[in-house]
Short mmCIF file of C-alpha atoms in Angstrom, two decimals:
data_model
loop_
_atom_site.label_atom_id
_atom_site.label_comp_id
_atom_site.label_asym_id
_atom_site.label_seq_id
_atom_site.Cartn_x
_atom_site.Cartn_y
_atom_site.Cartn_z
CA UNK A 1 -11.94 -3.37 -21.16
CA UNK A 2 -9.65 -2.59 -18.41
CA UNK A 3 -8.09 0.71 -17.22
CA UNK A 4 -4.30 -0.67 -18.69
CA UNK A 5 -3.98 -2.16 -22.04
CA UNK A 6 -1.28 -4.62 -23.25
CA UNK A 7 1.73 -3.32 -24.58
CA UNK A 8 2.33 -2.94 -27.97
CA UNK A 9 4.38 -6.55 -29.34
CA UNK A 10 4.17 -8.18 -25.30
CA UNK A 11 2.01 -10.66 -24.31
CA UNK A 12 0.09 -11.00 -21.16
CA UNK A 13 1.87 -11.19 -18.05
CA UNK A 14 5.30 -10.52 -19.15
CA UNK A 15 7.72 -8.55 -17.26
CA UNK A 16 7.04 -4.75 -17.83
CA UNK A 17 10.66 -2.92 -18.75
CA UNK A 18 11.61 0.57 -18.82
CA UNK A 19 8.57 2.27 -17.22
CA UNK A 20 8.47 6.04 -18.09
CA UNK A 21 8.69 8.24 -15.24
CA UNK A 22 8.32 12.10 -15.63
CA UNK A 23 8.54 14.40 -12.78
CA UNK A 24 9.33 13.67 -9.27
CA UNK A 25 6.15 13.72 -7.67
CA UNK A 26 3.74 12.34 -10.57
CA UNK A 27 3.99 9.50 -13.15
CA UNK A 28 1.70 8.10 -15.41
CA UNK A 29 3.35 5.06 -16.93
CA UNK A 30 2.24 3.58 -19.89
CA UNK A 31 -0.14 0.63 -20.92
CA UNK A 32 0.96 -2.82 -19.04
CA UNK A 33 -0.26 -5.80 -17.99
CA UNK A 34 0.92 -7.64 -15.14
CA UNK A 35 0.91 -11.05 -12.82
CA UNK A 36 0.44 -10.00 -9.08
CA UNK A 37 0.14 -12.48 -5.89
CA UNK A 38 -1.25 -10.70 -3.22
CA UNK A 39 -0.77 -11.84 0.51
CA UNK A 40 -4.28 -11.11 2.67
CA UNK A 41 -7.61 -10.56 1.78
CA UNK A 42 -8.26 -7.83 5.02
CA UNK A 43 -10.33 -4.56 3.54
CA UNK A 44 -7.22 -3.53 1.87
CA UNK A 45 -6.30 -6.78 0.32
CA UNK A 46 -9.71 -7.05 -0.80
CA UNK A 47 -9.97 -4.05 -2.57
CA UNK A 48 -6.18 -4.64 -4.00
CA UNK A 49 -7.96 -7.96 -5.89
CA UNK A 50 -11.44 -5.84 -6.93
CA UNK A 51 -8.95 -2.65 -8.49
CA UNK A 52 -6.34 -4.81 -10.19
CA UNK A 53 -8.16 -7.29 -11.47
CA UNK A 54 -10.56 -4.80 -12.95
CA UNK A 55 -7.94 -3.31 -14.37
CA UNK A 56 -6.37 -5.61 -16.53
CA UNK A 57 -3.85 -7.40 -14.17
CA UNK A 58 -3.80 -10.92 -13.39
CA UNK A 59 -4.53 -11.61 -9.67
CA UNK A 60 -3.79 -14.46 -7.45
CA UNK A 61 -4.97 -13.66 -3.96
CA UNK A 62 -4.37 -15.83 -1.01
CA UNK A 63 -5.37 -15.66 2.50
CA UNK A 64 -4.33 -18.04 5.78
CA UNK A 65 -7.39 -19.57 5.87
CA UNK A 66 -7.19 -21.27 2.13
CA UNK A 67 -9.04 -20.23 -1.10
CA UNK A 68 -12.06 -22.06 -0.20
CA UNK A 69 -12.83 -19.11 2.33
CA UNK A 70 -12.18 -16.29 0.15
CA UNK A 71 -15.53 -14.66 -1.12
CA UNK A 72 -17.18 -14.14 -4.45
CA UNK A 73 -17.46 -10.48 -4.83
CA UNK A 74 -13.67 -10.50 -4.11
CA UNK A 75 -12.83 -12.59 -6.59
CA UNK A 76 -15.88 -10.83 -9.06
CA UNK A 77 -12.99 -8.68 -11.22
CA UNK A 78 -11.30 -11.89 -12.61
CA UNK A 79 -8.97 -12.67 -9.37
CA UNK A 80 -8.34 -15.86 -8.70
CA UNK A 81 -7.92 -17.51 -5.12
CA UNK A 82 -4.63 -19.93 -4.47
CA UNK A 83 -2.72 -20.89 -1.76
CA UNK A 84 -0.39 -19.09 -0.36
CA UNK A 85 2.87 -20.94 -1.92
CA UNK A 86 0.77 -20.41 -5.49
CA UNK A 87 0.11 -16.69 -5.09
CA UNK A 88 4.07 -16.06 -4.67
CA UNK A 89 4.94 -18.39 -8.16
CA UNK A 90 5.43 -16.66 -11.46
CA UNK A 91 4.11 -13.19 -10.86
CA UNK A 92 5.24 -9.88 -11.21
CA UNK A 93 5.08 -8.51 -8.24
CA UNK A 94 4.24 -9.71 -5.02
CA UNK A 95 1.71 -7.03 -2.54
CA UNK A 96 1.84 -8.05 1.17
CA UNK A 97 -1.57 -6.99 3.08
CA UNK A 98 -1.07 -8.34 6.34
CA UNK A 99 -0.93 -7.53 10.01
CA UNK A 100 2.58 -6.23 10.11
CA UNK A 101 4.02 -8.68 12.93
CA UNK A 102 3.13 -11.05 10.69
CA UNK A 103 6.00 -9.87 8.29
CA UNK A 104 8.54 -12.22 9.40
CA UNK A 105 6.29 -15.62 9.37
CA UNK A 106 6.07 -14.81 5.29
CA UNK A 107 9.84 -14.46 5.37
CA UNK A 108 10.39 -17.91 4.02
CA UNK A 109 7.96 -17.24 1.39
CA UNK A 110 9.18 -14.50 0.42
CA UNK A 111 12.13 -15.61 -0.27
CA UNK A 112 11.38 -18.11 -3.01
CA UNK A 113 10.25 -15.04 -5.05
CA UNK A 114 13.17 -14.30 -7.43
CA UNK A 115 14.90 -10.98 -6.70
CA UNK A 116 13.74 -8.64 -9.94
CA UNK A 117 10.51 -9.17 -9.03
CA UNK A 118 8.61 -6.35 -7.03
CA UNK A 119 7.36 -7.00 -3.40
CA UNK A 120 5.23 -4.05 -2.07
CA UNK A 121 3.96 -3.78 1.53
CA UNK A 122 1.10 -2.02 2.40
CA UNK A 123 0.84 -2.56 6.13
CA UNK A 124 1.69 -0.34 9.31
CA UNK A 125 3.40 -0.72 12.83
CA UNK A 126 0.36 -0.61 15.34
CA UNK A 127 1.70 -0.79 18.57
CA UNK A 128 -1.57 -1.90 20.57
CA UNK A 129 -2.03 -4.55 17.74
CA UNK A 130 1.34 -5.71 16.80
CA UNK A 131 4.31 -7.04 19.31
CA UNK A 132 6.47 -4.03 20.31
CA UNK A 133 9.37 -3.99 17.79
CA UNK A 134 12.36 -2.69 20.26
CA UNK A 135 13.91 -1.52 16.55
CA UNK A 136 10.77 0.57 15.38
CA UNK A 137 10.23 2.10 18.85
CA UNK A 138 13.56 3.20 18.86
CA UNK A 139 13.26 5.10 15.20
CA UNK A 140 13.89 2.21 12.46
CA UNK A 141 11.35 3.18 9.67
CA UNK A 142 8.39 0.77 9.50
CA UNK A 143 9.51 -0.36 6.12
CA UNK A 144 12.86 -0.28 6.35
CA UNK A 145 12.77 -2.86 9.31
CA UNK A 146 10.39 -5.04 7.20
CA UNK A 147 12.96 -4.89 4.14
CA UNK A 148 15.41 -6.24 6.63
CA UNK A 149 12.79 -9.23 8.17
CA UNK A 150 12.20 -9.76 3.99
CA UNK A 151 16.28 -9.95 3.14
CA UNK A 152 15.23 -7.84 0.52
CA UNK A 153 14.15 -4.87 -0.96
CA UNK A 154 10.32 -3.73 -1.16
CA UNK A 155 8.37 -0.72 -1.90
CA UNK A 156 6.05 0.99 0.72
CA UNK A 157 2.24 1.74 -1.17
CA UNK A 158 -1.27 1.99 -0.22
CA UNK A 159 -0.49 1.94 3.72
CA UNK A 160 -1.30 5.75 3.62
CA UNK A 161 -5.57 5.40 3.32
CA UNK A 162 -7.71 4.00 5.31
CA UNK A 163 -10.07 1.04 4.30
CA UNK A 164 -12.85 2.68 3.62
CA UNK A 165 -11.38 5.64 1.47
CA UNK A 166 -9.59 3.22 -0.58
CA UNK A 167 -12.95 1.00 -1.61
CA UNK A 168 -14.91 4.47 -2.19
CA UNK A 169 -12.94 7.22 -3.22
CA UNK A 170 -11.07 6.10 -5.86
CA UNK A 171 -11.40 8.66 -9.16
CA UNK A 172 -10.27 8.52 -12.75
CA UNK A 173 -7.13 10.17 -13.63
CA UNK A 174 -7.34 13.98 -14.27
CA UNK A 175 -9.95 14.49 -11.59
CA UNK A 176 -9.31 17.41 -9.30
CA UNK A 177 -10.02 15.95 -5.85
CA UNK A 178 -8.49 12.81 -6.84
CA UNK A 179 -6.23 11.39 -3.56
CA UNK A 180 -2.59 11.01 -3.69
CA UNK A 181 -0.82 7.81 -2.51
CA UNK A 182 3.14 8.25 -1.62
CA UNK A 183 5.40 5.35 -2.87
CA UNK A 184 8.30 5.03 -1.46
CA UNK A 185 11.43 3.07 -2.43
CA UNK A 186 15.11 2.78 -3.07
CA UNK A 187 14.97 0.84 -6.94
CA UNK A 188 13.41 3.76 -9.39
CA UNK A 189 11.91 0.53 -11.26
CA UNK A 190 10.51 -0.67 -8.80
CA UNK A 191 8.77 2.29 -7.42
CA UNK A 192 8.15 3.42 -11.28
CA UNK A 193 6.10 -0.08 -11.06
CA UNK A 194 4.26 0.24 -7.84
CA UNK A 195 3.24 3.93 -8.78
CA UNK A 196 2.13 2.39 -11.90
CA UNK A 197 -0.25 0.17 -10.10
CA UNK A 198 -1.38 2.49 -7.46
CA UNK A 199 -2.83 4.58 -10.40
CA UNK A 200 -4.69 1.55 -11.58
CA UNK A 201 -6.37 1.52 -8.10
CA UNK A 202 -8.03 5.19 -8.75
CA UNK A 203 -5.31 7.31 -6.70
CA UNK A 204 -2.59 9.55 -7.96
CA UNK A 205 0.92 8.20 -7.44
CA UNK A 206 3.34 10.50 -5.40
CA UNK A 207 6.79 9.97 -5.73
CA UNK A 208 8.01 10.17 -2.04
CA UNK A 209 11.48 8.57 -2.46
CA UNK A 210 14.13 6.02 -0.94
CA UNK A 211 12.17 3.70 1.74
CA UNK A 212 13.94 5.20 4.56
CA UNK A 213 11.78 8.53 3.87
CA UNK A 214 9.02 5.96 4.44
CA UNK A 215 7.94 6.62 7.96
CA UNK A 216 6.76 10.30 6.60
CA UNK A 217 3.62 8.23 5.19
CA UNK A 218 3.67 6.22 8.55
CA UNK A 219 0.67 6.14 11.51
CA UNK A 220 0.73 9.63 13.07
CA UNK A 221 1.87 12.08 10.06
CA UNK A 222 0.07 14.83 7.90
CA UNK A 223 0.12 12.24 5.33
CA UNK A 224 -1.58 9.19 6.95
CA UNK A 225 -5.73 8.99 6.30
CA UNK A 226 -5.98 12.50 5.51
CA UNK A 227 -7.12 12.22 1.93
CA UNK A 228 -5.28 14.78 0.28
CA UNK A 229 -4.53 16.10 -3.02
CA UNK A 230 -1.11 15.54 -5.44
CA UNK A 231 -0.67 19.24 -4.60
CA UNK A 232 -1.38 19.09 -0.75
CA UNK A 233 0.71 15.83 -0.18
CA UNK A 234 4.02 17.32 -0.56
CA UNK A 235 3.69 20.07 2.27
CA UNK A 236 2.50 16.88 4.27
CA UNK A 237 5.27 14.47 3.75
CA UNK A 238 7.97 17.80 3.96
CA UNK A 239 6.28 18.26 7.47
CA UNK A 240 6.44 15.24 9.34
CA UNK A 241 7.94 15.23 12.54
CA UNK A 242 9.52 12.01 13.16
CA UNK A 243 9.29 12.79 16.80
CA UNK A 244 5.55 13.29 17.85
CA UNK A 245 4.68 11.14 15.02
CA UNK A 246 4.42 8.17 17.39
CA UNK A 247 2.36 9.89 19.69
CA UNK A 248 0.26 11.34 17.66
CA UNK A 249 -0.12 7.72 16.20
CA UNK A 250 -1.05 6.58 19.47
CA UNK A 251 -3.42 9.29 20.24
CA UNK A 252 -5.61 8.82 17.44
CA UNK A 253 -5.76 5.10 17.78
CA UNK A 254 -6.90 5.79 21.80
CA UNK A 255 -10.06 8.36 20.09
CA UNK A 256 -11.67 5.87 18.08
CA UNK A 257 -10.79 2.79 20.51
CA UNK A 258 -12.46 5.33 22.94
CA UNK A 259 -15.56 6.04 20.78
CA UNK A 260 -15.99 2.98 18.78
CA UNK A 261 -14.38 0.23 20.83
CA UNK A 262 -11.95 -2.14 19.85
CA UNK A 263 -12.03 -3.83 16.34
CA UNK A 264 -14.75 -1.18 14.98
CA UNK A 265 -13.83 0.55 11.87
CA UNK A 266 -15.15 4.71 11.95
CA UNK A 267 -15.95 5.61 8.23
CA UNK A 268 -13.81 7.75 6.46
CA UNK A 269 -15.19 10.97 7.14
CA UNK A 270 -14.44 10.67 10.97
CA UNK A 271 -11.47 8.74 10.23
CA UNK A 272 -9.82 11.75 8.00
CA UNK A 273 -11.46 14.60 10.18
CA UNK A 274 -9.32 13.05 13.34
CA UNK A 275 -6.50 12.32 11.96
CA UNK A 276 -6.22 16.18 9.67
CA UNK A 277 -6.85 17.50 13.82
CA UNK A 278 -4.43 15.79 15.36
CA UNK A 279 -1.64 15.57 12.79
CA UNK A 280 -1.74 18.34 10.28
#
């Protein structure tokens, strides 16, 4: 049986109302079930499927390649592969995992989705990646330029770990080392919701406020692939420095591209070693 159970006189897949937060910081909402599209089947997307599906949730997941390419062991949890246009129709929520550039090409997409539903985006700005974003480089947060490419609001989750943490270092709730993930947005329901879900995944759920605090869980910051606690994150977020974060972003990219080469993935260890050296 899954890690969420159906609440009490709602069927399956019905809109989840009045979410119970508690303190700022931590919430553990109760039982609900879900639909979720999710956009991308990268490590991140994949994992998304795996997590919610196991938990409970039902899962469309859609890549840009077609169903047909999307593998098994992604789909093993009970997700289901669709098209694009299908992942986005009658769900829940909607969970963007894609190259962020590519934010604006879903735009249309997007915009079929009706307006109480959730959209969460779990990408990040990578400058040697993506196609310089004059607005970014000058300061915009990540997120909030993405809101503005979506014409709507979203929530900012899961772009905080790196691949490989997030498909082995998940933990049941209560555990000591268990990682925290910040969520960030400007609807409390909505961010009640994506919190909700990020707990689902095996991480605690920080509460780290309006999206427009957002770029404190962005590349470069104390709180990006550092693996930390619910009681270390908040020192990290309260500590970003919105002006070296974007070269401390770039410097840890140039370390791996530098020891690795281009397109090669360090594990975590590494990974969370560099970045706690160069940003915390």
């Amino acid at each position: 049986m899954s890690a969420v159970g159906r609440s009490p006189g709602r069927a399956a897949g019905t809109k989840p109302r009045n979410l119970d937060h508690r303190h700022r910081g931590s919430v553990r909402t109760r039982s609900f079930i879900i639909k979720i599209g999710i956009l991308g089947t990268g490590n991140i997307g994949k994992t998304l499927t795996r997590r919610l599906s196991a938990a409970g949730h039902e899962v469309k997941v859609a890549n840009s390649r077609g169903p047909e390419t999307i593998e098994a062991d992604v789909l093993a949890s009970g997700g289901r592969a669709a098209t694009a246009a299908e992942a986005v129709v009658d769900v829940d929520a909607v969970i963007l995992s894609i190259p962020f550039d590519r934010i604006p090409q879903v735009a249309p997409l997007i915009a079929k989705v009706p307006a109480d539903r959730v959209v969460i985006d779990t990408s990040n700005y990578i400058p040697h990646r993506d196609n310089p974003i004059a607005a970014i480089e000058d300061g915009q947060a990540e997120s909030v330029w993405a809101a503005k490419q979506l014409g709507r609001a979203i929530v900012k989750a899961w772009n905080s770990i790196g691949a490989e943490s997030f498909a082995h270092r998940n933990k049941p709730a209560g555990s000591a080392d268990r990682i925290a993930l910040p969520v960030a947005a400007d609807s409390r329901r909505e961010r009640g919701l994506a919190m909700a879900l990020v707990e689902d995944t095996g991480f605690d759920a920080f509460d780290a406020g309006p999206l427009a605090q957002s770029w404190r869980q962005q590349p470069g910051t104390p709180a990006y692939c550092t693996d930390l606690t619910r009681q270390e994150l908040p020192d990290a977020l309260a500590t970003a420095d919105a002006a070296r974060s974007p070269k401390r972003r770039d410097l840890g990219f140039a370390v791996v591209q530098e020891r690795f080469g281009a397109g090669v993935q360090p594990d975590a260890e590494y990974l969370v070693r560099l970045n706690r050296a160069i940003c915390m």
